Tab-separated table of C-alpha atoms and ligand atoms in Angstrom:
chain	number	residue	atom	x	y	z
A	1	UNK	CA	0.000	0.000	0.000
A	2	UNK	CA	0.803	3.615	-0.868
A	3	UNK	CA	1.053	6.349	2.054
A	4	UNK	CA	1.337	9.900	1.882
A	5	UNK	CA	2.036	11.592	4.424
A	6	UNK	CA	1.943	15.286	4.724
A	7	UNK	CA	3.880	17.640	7.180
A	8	UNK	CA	5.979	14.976	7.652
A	9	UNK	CA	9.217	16.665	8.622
A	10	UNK	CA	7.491	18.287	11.467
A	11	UNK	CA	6.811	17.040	14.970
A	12	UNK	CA	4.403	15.057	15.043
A	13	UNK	CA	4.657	13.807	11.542
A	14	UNK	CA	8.752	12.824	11.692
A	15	UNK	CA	7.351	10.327	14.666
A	16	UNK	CA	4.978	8.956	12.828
A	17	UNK	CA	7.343	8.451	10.159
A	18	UNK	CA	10.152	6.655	11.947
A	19	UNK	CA	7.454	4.274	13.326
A	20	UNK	CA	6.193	3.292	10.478
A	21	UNK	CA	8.888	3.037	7.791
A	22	UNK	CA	10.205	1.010	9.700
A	23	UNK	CA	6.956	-1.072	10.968
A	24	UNK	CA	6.178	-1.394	7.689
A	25	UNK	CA	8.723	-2.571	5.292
A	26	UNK	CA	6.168	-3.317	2.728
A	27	UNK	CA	4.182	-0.230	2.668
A	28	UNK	CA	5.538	2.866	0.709
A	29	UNK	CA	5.724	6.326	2.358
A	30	UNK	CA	5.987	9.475	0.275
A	31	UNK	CA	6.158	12.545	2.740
A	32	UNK	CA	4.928	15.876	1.165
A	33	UNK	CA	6.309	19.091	3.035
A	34	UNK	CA	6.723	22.402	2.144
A	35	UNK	CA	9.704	23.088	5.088
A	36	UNK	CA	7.833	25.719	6.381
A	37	UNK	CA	10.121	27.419	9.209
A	38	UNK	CA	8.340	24.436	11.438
A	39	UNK	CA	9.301	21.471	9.074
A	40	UNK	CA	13.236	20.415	9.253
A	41	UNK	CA	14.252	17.895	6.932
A	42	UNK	CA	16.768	16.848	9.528
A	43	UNK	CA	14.086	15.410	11.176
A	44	UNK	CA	13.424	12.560	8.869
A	45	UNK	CA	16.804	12.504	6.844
A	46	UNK	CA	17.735	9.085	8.160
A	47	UNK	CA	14.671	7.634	6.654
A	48	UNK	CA	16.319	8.658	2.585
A	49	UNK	CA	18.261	5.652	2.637
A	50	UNK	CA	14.865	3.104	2.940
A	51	UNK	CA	13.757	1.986	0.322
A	52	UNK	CA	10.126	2.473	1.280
A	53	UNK	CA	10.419	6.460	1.625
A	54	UNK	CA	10.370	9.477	-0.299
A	55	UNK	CA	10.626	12.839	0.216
A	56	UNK	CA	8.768	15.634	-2.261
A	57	UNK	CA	9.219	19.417	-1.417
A	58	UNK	CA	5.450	20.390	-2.319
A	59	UNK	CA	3.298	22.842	-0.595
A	60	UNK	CA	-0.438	21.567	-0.089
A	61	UNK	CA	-1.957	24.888	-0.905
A	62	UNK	CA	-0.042	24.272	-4.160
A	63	UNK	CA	-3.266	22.742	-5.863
A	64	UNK	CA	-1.774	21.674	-8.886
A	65	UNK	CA	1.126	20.547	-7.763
A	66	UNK	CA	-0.897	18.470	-5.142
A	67	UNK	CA	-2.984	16.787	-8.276
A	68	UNK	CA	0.347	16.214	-9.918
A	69	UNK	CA	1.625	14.272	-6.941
A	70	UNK	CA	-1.745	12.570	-6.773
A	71	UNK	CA	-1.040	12.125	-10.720
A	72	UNK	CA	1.834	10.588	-10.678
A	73	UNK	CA	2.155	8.426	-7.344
A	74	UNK	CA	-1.550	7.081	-6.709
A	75	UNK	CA	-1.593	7.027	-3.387
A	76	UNK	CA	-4.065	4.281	-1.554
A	77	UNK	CA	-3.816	6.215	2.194
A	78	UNK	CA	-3.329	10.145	2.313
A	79	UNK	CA	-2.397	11.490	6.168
A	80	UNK	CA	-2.789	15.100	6.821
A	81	UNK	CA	-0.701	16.646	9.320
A	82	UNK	CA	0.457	19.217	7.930
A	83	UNK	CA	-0.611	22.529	9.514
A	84	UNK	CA	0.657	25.837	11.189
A	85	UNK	CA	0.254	24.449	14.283
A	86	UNK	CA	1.177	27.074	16.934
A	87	UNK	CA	-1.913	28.942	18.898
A	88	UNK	CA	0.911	32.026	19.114
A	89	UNK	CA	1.378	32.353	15.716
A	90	UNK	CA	-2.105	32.079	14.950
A	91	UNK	CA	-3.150	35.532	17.331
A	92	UNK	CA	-0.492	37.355	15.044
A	93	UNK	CA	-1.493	36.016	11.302
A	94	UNK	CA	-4.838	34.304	11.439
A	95	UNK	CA	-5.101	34.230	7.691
A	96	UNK	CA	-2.049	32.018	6.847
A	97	UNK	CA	-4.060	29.250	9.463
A	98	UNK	CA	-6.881	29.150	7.224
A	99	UNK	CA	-5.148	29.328	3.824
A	100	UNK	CA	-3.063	25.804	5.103
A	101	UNK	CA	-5.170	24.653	7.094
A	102	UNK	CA	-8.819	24.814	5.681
A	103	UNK	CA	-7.665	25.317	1.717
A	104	UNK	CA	-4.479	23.288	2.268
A	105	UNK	CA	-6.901	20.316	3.417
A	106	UNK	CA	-9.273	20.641	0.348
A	107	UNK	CA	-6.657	20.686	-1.814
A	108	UNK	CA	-5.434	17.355	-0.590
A	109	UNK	CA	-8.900	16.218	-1.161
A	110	UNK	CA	-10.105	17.399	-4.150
A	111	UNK	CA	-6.510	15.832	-5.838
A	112	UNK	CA	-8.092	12.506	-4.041
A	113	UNK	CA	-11.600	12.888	-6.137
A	114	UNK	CA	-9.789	14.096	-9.052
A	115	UNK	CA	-8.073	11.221	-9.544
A	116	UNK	CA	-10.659	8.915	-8.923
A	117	UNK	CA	-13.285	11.017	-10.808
A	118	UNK	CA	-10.727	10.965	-13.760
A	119	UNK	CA	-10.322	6.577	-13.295
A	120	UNK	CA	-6.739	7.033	-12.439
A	121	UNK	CA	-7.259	5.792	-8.585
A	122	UNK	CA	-9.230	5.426	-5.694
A	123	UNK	CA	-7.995	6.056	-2.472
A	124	UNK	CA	-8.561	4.095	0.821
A	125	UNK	CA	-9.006	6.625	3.545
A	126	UNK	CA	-8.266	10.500	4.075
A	127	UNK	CA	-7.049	10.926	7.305
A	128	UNK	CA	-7.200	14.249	9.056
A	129	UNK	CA	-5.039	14.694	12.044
A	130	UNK	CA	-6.934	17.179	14.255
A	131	UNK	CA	-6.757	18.186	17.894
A	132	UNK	CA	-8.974	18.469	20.974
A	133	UNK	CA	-8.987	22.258	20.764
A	134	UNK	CA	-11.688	21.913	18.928
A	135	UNK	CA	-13.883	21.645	21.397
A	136	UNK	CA	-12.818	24.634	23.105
A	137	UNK	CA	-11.964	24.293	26.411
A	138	UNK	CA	-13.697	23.292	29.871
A	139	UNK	CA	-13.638	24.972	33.566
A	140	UNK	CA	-11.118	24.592	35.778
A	141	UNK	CA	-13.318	23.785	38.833
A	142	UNK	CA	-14.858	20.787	36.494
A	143	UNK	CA	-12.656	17.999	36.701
A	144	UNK	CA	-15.666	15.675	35.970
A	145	UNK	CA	-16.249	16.941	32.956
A	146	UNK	CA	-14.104	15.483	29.501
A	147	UNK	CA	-14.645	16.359	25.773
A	148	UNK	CA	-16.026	13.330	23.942
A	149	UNK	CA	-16.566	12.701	20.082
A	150	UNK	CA	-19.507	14.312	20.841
A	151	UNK	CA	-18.791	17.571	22.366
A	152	UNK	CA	-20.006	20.575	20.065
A	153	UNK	CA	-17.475	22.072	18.619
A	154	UNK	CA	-16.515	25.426	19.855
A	155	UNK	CA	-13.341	26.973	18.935
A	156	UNK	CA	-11.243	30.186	20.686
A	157	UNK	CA	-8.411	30.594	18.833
A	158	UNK	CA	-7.824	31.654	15.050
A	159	UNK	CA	-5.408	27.939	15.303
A	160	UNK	CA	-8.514	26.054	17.149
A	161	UNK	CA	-11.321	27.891	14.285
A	162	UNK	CA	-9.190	26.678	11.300
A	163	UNK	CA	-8.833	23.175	12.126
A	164	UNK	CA	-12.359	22.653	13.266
A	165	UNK	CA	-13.632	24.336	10.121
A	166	UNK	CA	-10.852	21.668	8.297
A	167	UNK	CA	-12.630	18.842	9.862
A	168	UNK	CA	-16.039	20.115	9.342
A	169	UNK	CA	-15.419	20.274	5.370
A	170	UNK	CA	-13.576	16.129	5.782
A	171	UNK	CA	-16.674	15.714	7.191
A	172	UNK	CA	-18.661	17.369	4.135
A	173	UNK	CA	-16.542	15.733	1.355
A	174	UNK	CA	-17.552	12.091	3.291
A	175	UNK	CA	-21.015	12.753	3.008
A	176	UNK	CA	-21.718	15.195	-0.461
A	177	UNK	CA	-18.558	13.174	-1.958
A	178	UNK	CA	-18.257	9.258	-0.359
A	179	UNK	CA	-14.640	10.216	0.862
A	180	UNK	CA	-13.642	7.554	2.561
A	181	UNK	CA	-12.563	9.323	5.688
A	182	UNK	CA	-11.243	9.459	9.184
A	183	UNK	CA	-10.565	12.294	11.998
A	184	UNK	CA	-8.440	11.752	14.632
A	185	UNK	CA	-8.344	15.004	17.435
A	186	UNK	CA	-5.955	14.553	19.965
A	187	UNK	CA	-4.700	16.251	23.327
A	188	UNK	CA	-1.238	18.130	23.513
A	189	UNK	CA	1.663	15.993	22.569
A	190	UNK	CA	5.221	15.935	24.208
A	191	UNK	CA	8.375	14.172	22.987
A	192	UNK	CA	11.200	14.393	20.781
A	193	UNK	CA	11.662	16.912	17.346
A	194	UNK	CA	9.359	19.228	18.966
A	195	UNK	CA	9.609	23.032	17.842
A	196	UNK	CA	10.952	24.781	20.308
A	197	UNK	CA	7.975	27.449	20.382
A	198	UNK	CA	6.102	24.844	22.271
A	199	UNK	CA	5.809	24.715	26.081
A	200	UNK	CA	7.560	21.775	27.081
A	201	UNK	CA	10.638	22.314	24.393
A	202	UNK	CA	10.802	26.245	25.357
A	203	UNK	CA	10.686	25.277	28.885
A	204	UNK	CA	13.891	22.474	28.614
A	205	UNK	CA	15.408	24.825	25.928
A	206	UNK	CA	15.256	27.527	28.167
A	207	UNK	CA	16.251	25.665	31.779
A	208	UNK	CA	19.554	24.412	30.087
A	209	UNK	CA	20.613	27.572	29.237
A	210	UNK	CA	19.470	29.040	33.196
A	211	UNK	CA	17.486	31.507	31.276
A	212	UNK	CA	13.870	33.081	32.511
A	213	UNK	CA	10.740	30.770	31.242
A	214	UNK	CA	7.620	32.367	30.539
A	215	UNK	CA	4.586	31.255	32.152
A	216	UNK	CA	1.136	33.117	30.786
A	217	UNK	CA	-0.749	34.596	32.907
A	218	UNK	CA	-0.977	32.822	36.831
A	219	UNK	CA	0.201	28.963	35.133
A	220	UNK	CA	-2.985	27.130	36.720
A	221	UNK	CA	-4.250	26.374	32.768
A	222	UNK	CA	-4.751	22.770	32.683
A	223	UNK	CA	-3.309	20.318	29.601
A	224	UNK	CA	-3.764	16.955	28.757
A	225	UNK	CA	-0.015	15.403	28.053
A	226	UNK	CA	0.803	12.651	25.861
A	227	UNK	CA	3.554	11.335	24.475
A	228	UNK	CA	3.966	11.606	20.673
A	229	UNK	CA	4.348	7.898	20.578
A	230	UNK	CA	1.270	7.078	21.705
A	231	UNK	CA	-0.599	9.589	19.529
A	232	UNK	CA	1.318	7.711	16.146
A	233	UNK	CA	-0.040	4.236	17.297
A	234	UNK	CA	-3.644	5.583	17.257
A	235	UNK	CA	-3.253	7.349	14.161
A	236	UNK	CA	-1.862	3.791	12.575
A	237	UNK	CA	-4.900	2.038	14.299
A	238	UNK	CA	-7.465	4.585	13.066
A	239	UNK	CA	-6.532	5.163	9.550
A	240	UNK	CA	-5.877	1.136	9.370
A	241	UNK	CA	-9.220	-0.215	11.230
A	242	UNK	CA	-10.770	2.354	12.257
A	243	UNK	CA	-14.592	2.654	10.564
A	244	UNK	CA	-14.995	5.294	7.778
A	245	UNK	CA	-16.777	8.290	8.291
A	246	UNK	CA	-15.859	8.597	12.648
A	247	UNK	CA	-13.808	10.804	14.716
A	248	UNK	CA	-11.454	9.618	17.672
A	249	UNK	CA	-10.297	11.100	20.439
A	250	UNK	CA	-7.097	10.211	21.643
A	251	UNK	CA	-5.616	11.656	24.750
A	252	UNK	CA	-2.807	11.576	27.599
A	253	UNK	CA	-5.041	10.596	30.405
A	254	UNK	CA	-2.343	12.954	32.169
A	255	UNK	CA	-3.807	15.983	33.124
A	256	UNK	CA	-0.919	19.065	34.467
A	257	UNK	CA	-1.650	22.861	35.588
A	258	UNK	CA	1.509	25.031	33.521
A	259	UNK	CA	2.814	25.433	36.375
A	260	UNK	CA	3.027	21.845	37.725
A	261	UNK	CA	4.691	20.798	34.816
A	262	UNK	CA	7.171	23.392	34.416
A	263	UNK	CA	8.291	22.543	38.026
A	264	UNK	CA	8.586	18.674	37.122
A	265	UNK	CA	10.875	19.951	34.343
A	266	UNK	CA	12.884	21.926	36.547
A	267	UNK	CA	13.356	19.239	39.350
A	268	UNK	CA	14.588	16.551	36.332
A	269	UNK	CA	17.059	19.007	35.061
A	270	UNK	CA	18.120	19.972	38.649
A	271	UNK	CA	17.547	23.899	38.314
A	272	UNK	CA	16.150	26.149	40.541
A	273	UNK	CA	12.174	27.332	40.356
A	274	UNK	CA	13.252	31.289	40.518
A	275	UNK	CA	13.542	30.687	36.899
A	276	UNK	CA	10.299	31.040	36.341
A	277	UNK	CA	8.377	34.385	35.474
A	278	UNK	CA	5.298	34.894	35.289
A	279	UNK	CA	4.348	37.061	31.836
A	280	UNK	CA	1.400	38.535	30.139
A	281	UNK	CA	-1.609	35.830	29.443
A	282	UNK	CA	-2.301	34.755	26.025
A	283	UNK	CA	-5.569	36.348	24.536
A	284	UNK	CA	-8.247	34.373	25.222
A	285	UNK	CA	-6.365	31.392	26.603
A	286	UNK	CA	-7.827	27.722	26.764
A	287	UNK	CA	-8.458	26.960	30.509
A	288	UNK	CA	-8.626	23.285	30.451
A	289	UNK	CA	-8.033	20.246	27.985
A	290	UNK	CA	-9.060	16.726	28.972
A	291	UNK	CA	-10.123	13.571	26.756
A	292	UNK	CA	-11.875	10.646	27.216
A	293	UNK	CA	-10.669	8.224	24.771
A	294	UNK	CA	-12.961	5.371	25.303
A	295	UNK	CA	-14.101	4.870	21.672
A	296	UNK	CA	-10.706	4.555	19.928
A	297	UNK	CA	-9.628	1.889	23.188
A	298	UNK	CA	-12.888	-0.524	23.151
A	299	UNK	CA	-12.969	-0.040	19.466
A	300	UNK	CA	-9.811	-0.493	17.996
A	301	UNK	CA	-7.619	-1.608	21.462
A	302	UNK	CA	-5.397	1.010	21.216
A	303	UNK	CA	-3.480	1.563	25.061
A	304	UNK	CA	-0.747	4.199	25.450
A	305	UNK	CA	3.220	2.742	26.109
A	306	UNK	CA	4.352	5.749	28.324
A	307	UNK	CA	2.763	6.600	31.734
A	308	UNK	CA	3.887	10.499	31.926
A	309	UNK	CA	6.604	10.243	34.398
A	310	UNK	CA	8.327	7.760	31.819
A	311	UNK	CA	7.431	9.763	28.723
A	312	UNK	CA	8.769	13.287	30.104
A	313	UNK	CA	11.891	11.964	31.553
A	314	UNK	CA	13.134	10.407	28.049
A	315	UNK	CA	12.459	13.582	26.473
A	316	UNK	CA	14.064	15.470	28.970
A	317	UNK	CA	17.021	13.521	27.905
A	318	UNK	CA	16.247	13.407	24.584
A	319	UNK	CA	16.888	17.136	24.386
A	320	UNK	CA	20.053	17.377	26.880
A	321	UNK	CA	21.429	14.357	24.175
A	322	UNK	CA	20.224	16.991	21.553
A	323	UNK	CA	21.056	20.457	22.173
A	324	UNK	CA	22.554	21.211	18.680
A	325	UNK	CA	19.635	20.135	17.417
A	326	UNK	CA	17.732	23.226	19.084
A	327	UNK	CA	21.087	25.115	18.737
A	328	UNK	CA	20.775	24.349	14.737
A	329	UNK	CA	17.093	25.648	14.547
A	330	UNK	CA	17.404	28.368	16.504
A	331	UNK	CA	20.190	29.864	14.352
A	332	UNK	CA	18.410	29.239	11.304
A	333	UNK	CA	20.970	26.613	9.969
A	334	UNK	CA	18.439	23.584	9.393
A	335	UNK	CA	16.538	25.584	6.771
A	336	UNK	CA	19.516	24.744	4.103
A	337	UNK	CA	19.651	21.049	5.101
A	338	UNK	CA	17.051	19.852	2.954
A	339	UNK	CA	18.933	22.141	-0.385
A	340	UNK	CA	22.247	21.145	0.835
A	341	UNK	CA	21.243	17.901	-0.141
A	342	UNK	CA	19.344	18.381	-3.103
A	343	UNK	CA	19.109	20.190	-6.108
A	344	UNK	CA	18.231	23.714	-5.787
A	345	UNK	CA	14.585	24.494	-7.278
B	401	NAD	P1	4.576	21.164	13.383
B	401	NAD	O1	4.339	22.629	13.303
B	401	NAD	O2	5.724	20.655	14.192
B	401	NAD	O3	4.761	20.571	11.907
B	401	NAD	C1	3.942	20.957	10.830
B	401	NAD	C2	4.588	20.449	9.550
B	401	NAD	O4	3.720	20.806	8.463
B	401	NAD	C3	5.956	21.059	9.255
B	401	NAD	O5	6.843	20.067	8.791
B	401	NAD	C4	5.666	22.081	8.156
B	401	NAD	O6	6.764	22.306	7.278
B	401	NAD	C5	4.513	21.396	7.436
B	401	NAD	N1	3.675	22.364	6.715
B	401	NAD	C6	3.144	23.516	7.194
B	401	NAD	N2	2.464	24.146	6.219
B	401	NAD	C7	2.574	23.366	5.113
B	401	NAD	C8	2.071	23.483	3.794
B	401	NAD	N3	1.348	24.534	3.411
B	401	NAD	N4	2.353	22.501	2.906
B	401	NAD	C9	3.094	21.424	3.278
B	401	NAD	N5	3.612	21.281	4.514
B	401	NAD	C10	3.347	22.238	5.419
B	401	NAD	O7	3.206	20.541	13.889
B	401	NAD	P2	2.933	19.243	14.778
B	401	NAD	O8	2.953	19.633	16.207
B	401	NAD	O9	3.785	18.128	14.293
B	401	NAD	O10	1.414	18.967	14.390
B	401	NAD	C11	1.073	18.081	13.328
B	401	NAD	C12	-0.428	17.997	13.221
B	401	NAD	O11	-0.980	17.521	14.446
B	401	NAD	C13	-1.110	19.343	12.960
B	401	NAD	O12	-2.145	19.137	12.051
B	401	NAD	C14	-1.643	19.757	14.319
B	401	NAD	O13	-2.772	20.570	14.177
B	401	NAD	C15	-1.986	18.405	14.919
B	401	NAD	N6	-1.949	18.315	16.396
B	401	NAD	C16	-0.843	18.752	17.078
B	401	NAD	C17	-0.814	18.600	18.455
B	401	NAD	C18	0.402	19.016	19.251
B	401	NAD	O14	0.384	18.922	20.496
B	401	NAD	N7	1.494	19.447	18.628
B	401	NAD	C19	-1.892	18.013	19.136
B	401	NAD	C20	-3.001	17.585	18.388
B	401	NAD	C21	-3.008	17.732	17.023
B	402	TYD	P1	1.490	25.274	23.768
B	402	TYD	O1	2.646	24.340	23.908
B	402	TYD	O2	1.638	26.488	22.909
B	402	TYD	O3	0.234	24.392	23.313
B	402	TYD	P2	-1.343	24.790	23.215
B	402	TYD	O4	-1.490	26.250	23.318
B	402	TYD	O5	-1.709	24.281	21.867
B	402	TYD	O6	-2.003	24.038	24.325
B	402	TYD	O7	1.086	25.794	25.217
B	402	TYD	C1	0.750	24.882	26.255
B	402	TYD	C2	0.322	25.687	27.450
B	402	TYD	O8	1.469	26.406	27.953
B	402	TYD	C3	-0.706	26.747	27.141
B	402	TYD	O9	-1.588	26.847	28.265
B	402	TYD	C4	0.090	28.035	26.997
B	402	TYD	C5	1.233	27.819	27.947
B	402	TYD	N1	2.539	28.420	27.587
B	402	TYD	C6	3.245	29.183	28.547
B	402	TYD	O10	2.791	29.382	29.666
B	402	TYD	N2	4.469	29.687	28.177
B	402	TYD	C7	5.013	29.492	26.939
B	402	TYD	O11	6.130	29.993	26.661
B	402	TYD	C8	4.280	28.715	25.976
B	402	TYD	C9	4.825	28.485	24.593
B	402	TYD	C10	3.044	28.190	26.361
């Protein structure tokens, strides 16, 4: 079978590849990224020397480009995660969200019924990678309460609005279209290749170096942690047996206040709290994130590997093994690894 995967050199997506290439030896996984400045094609350059991967530069709000791909390499399974993923970023240019996001995602799609609408394949399954901030977010004096598949939707951030109008139009091409389709929405992932414009990285990142970290507003926001890992097995399980049409919620089972976490960092790495500080509070910040992912476990048996203690303490380390890696991004150098390597376009 034919995989592509999109945002593949990012976080979440470089994870998924390394479990899978390598899970799979007779699948075939073509990654399509644009190396945005979140996508670093150090992330996955290992994975050029299987014989089962590919890597295409391509932008998904490229449209023709996107059918061309579609064209040429028929895929059977198409993975979406690629995105502009930070809530941050999203406050400051809301547009760019929806253009890769929303159009970025119908792109993919309409290449999918172009190709079968023009008898040159049919795909398998669209999968949308999507997140629990979709829902919105829940009280902090509520700890009963947990989004299901079935929560409304209710968005607060420009990042939160574009992905839950994304999965609203996988949701319309299934029905107006027979996409065969699946959503996935998970809670807030930790582990290793992270940007470091995320908490947990900026928090590490920052402790190594002794230097201030920034918690918004008074830190008692609430998130749901789970280890990358974990998330990439559901994904696999979902687009693989999970029933067409259906959303699952996958989640960490691990819920932290900011602040609690940023201390558990601290303690690992042995540095002092008075490195925290206390900054301005992100506009209309999420209060609380929590999942109950009982559908995709008595459905499709999926069970997480890493309890949190476990997960956070081998990313710690991951990133004190990895500082260049950080070091590399930060100074802008990883942006020429992909044309280093390459032809120049
Ligand atoms: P990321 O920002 O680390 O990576 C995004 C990747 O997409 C990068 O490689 C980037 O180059 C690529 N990309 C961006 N725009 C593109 C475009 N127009 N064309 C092609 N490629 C493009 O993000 P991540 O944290 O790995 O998130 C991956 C997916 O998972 C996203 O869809 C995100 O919404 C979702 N998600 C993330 C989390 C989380 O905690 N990080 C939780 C739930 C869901
Ligand atoms: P983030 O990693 O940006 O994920 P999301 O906003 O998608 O949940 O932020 C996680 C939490 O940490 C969120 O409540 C905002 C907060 N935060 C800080 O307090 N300081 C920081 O420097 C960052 C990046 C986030």
């Amino acid at each position: 079978m034919k995989f592509v995967i999109t945002g593949g050199a990012g976080f979440i997506g470089s994870n998924y590849l390394h479990y899978v290439v390598n899970k799979y030896p007779d699948d075939e996984f073509i990654c399509i990224d644009a190396l945005t400045y979140a996508g670093n094609y150090n992330n996955i350059k290992d994975l050029s020397s299987m014989s089962n991967f590919k890597f295409i530069k391509a932008n998904i709000c490229d449209r023709e480009k996107i059918i061309d791909i579609f064209k040429q390499e028929k895929p059977d399974y198409i993975i979406n995660f690629a995105a502009e993923s930070h809530v941050d970023n999203s406050i400051k240019n809301p547009n760019l969200f929806v253009e890769t996001n929303i159009i970025g995602t119908m792109n993919l799609m309409n290449a999918a019924r172009i190709i079968q609408d023009e008898g040159i394949h049919k795909i398998k399954r669209f999968h949308q990678v999507s997140t629990d901030e979709v829902y919105g977010d829940l009280p902090l004096d509520r700890p009963d309460l947990l989004f299901t598949e079935n929560t409304p939707i209710h968005t607060s951030s420009p990042y939160s609005a574009s992905k839950a109008g994304a999965d609203l139009q996988v949701l319309a091409y299934a029905r107006t279209y027979k996409l065969p389709v699946t959503i996935s929405r998970c809670s807030n992932n930790y582990g290793p290749y992270q940007f470091p414009e995320k908490l947990i990285p900026v928090v590490i990142s920052k402790a190594l170096k002794d230097e201030p970290i920034p918690v918004y507003g008074t830190g008692e926001n609430i998130r749901d942690w789970i280890h990358v890992y974990d998330h990439n097995v559901g994904i696999d399980l979902i687009v693989r047996n999970g029933k067409e049409g259906n959303i699952y919620n996958l989640g960490g089972h691990s819920e932290k206040t900011n602040l609690e976490l940023v201390k558990i960092i601290l303690k690992e790495l042995n540095k002092p709290e008075s490195l925290i500080t206390f900054v301005t509070d992100r506009p209309g910040h999420d209060l609380r994130y929590a999942i109950d992912s009982t559908k995709v476990e008595k459905e499709l048996g999926w069970t997480r590997t890493y309890s949190f203690e476990e997960g956070i303490k081998s990313t710690i380390e991951w990133y004190v093994q990895n500082q260049e890696w950080i070091d590399d991004i930060k100074s802008g150098k990883y942006k020429y690894s992909y044309e280093d390597n390459n032809e120049k376009e």
